[in-house]
């Protein structure tokens, strides 16, 4: 059975980065969306990204950004992957020359196959709950909305935590899982024990 990759998103503190890396996270997400309580400024993100060891991916999350905003982040922060969580089209995402993934906000009526076809160069499709604002709402969605045999690398997000991630993996079989609020003690403040428990839950589900 393949190993489910794990991204811990919305990190703002050095101790949280260390906890995620120590527990075995594959990727760390930095939020560059000012309305988010997990938003981070460029200087701080650069400091935290510099802490990452080899083979832990630094991901930058953006929501409907101006190109200059993304370029300003890229100039300072060594990102390896971009994540677009707004209403960006294929050209908006692909213009920066970095690998990227695109988030689909799931609710009844969303055709995930059609969505994926509209973003053919995305390295993967992230599925999240449709909530007010963009992401980080801590809400699950109906996983049956994901079509069988989707055929693209799928990143499952939305309300995951140590208690439900095992069931989520067994039912959806995603390429990766992405968690933020499910490993927090407060918005933007991660809990090392919750991170460890979440990753242990993923590994147990992997067998």
Coordinates of C-alpha atoms in Angstrom, one line a residue:
X1 CA 0.0 0.0 0.0
X2 CA 1.3 3.4 -0.9
X3 CA 2.2 6.0 1.8
X4 CA -0.2 8.9 2.2
X5 CA 1.7 12.2 2.1
X6 CA 1.0 14.7 4.9
X7 CA 0.9 18.5 4.7
X8 CA 0.6 20.6 7.8
X9 CA -0.7 24.0 6.8
X10 CA -0.9 27.5 8.4
X11 CA 2.3 27.4 10.4
X12 CA 3.5 30.7 12.0
X13 CA 5.9 29.6 14.7
X14 CA 9.4 28.0 14.7
X15 CA 8.4 25.4 17.4
X16 CA 5.5 24.3 15.2
X17 CA 7.7 23.8 12.2
X18 CA 10.1 21.8 14.3
X19 CA 7.2 19.7 15.7
X20 CA 5.8 19.0 12.2
X21 CA 9.2 18.0 10.8
X22 CA 10.0 15.8 13.8
X23 CA 6.7 14.0 13.6
X24 CA 7.3 13.2 9.9
X25 CA 5.3 15.8 7.8
X26 CA 6.1 15.8 4.1
X27 CA 5.1 19.4 3.5
X28 CA 4.7 22.7 5.4
X29 CA 2.2 25.3 4.3
X30 CA 2.5 29.0 4.7
X31 CA -0.6 31.2 4.2
X32 CA -0.1 34.4 2.2
X33 CA -3.7 35.5 2.4
X34 CA -4.1 38.5 4.8
X35 CA -7.7 37.9 5.9
X36 CA -6.7 34.5 7.3
X37 CA -5.9 34.2 11.0
X38 CA -3.0 32.0 9.9
X39 CA -1.5 34.5 7.5
X40 CA 2.3 35.1 7.7
X41 CA 4.4 37.9 6.5
X42 CA 7.2 37.4 4.0
X43 CA 10.1 37.9 6.4
X44 CA 8.8 35.4 8.9
X45 CA 8.0 32.8 6.3
X46 CA 11.5 33.1 4.9
X47 CA 12.9 32.4 8.4
X48 CA 10.7 29.4 8.9
X49 CA 11.2 28.0 5.4
X50 CA 15.0 28.1 6.0
X51 CA 14.5 25.7 8.9
X52 CA 13.2 22.9 6.6
X53 CA 15.5 19.9 6.1
X54 CA 15.8 18.2 2.7
X55 CA 12.7 16.6 1.2
X56 CA 10.3 18.6 3.3
X57 CA 8.4 20.8 0.8
X58 CA 7.6 24.4 1.5
X59 CA 4.2 25.3 0.1
X60 CA 2.8 28.8 -0.4
X61 CA -0.9 29.2 -0.2
X62 CA -2.5 32.1 -2.1
X63 CA -6.1 33.2 -2.7
X64 CA -6.8 35.3 -5.9
X65 CA -3.4 37.0 -5.6
X66 CA -2.0 39.8 -7.8
X67 CA 1.0 38.5 -9.7
X68 CA 3.2 41.0 -7.9
X69 CA 2.2 39.5 -4.6
X70 CA 3.3 36.0 -5.5
X71 CA 6.6 37.3 -7.1
X72 CA 7.4 39.2 -3.9
X73 CA 7.0 36.1 -1.8
X74 CA 9.0 34.0 -4.3
X75 CA 11.8 36.5 -4.2
X76 CA 12.3 35.9 -0.5
X77 CA 10.8 32.5 0.4
X78 CA 12.2 29.3 -1.1
X79 CA 8.9 27.8 -2.0
X80 CA 8.8 24.5 -4.0
X81 CA 5.1 24.3 -4.6
X82 CA 2.3 26.9 -4.9
X83 CA -1.3 26.2 -3.7
X84 CA -4.2 28.3 -5.1
X85 CA -7.3 28.4 -3.1
X86 CA -9.4 31.0 -4.8
X87 CA -11.0 31.4 -8.2
X88 CA -7.8 31.3 -10.2
X89 CA -7.9 29.9 -13.8
X90 CA -5.2 27.7 -15.3
X91 CA -3.2 30.6 -16.7
X92 CA -3.2 32.4 -13.3
X93 CA -1.7 29.4 -11.6
X94 CA 0.8 28.4 -14.3
X95 CA 2.4 31.8 -14.9
X96 CA 5.0 31.5 -12.1
X97 CA 7.0 28.6 -13.4
X98 CA 6.6 26.5 -10.2
X99 CA 4.7 23.3 -9.6
X100 CA 1.2 24.1 -8.3
X101 CA -2.0 22.5 -7.0
X102 CA -5.5 23.9 -7.2
X103 CA -8.2 23.7 -4.5
X104 CA -11.8 22.8 -5.3
X105 CA -14.4 23.8 -2.7
X106 CA -16.7 20.9 -2.5
X107 CA -20.5 21.0 -2.2
X108 CA -23.3 19.3 -4.1
X109 CA -23.3 20.2 -7.8
X110 CA -19.5 20.6 -8.0
X111 CA -18.2 18.4 -10.9
X112 CA -14.7 17.5 -9.8
X113 CA -13.9 15.8 -13.1
X114 CA -14.7 19.0 -15.0
X115 CA -12.8 21.1 -12.4
X116 CA -9.7 18.9 -12.9
X117 CA -10.0 19.1 -16.7
X118 CA -10.0 22.9 -16.4
X119 CA -6.6 22.8 -14.6
X120 CA -4.7 20.2 -16.6
X121 CA -1.2 21.4 -15.5
X122 CA -2.0 21.2 -11.8
X123 CA 0.2 18.6 -10.1
X124 CA -2.8 17.7 -8.0
X125 CA -6.3 18.7 -7.0
X126 CA -7.0 19.6 -3.3
X127 CA -10.5 19.1 -2.2
X128 CA -11.8 21.1 0.8
X129 CA -15.2 22.0 2.3
X130 CA -17.1 24.9 0.9
X131 CA -17.1 27.5 3.7
X132 CA -17.4 31.2 4.0
X133 CA -14.0 32.6 3.1
X134 CA -11.4 30.3 1.7
X135 CA -10.2 27.3 3.7
X136 CA -9.3 26.8 7.3
X137 CA -12.9 26.4 8.4
X138 CA -12.4 23.1 10.1
X139 CA -15.4 21.5 8.4
X140 CA -15.7 18.2 6.6
X141 CA -17.7 17.6 3.5
X142 CA -19.4 14.6 2.0
X143 CA -16.5 12.5 0.7
X144 CA -18.9 10.7 -1.6
X145 CA -18.8 13.8 -3.8
X146 CA -15.4 12.7 -4.9
X147 CA -15.9 10.5 -8.0
X148 CA -14.5 7.0 -8.0
X149 CA -11.4 6.5 -10.2
X150 CA -10.7 10.2 -10.1
X151 CA -7.3 9.6 -11.8
X152 CA -5.4 12.7 -10.6
X153 CA -3.3 13.0 -7.4
X154 CA -5.9 14.0 -4.8
X155 CA -5.2 16.0 -1.7
X156 CA -7.9 15.6 0.9
X157 CA -8.5 18.5 3.2
X158 CA -11.4 19.9 5.3
X159 CA -12.0 19.2 8.9
X160 CA -9.5 16.4 9.3
X161 CA -8.0 15.6 12.7
X162 CA -6.5 12.6 14.5
X163 CA -10.0 11.1 15.1
X164 CA -11.3 11.0 11.5
X165 CA -8.2 10.9 9.3
X166 CA -7.9 7.1 9.4
X167 CA -11.5 6.7 8.1
X168 CA -10.9 9.4 5.5
X169 CA -7.9 7.6 4.1
X170 CA -9.6 4.3 4.1
X171 CA -12.6 5.7 2.3
X172 CA -11.0 8.2 -0.1
X173 CA -7.5 6.8 -0.6
X174 CA -6.0 10.2 -1.4
X175 CA -2.5 10.8 -2.5
X176 CA -2.1 13.2 0.5
X177 CA -3.9 14.8 3.4
X178 CA -3.8 18.4 4.4
X179 CA -4.6 19.6 7.9
X180 CA -4.6 23.0 9.7
X181 CA -7.3 23.6 12.3
X182 CA -7.3 19.9 13.3
X183 CA -3.9 20.2 14.9
X184 CA -4.3 23.6 16.6
X185 CA -4.7 24.8 20.1
X186 CA -5.8 28.2 18.7
X187 CA -6.0 29.6 15.2
X188 CA -2.5 29.8 13.8
X189 CA -1.0 28.0 16.9
X190 CA -0.3 24.4 16.4
X191 CA -0.2 21.7 19.1
X192 CA 2.8 19.3 18.9
X193 CA 0.8 16.5 20.5
X194 CA -2.0 16.9 18.0
X195 CA 0.4 16.9 15.1
X196 CA 2.0 13.7 16.3
X197 CA -1.4 12.1 16.8
X198 CA -2.6 13.1 13.4
X199 CA 0.5 11.7 11.7
X200 CA 0.3 8.5 13.7
X201 CA -3.4 8.2 12.5
X202 CA -2.3 8.5 8.9
X203 CA 0.5 5.9 9.3
X204 CA -1.9 3.5 11.0
X205 CA -4.4 3.8 8.2
X206 CA -1.6 3.2 5.7
X207 CA -0.9 -0.1 7.4

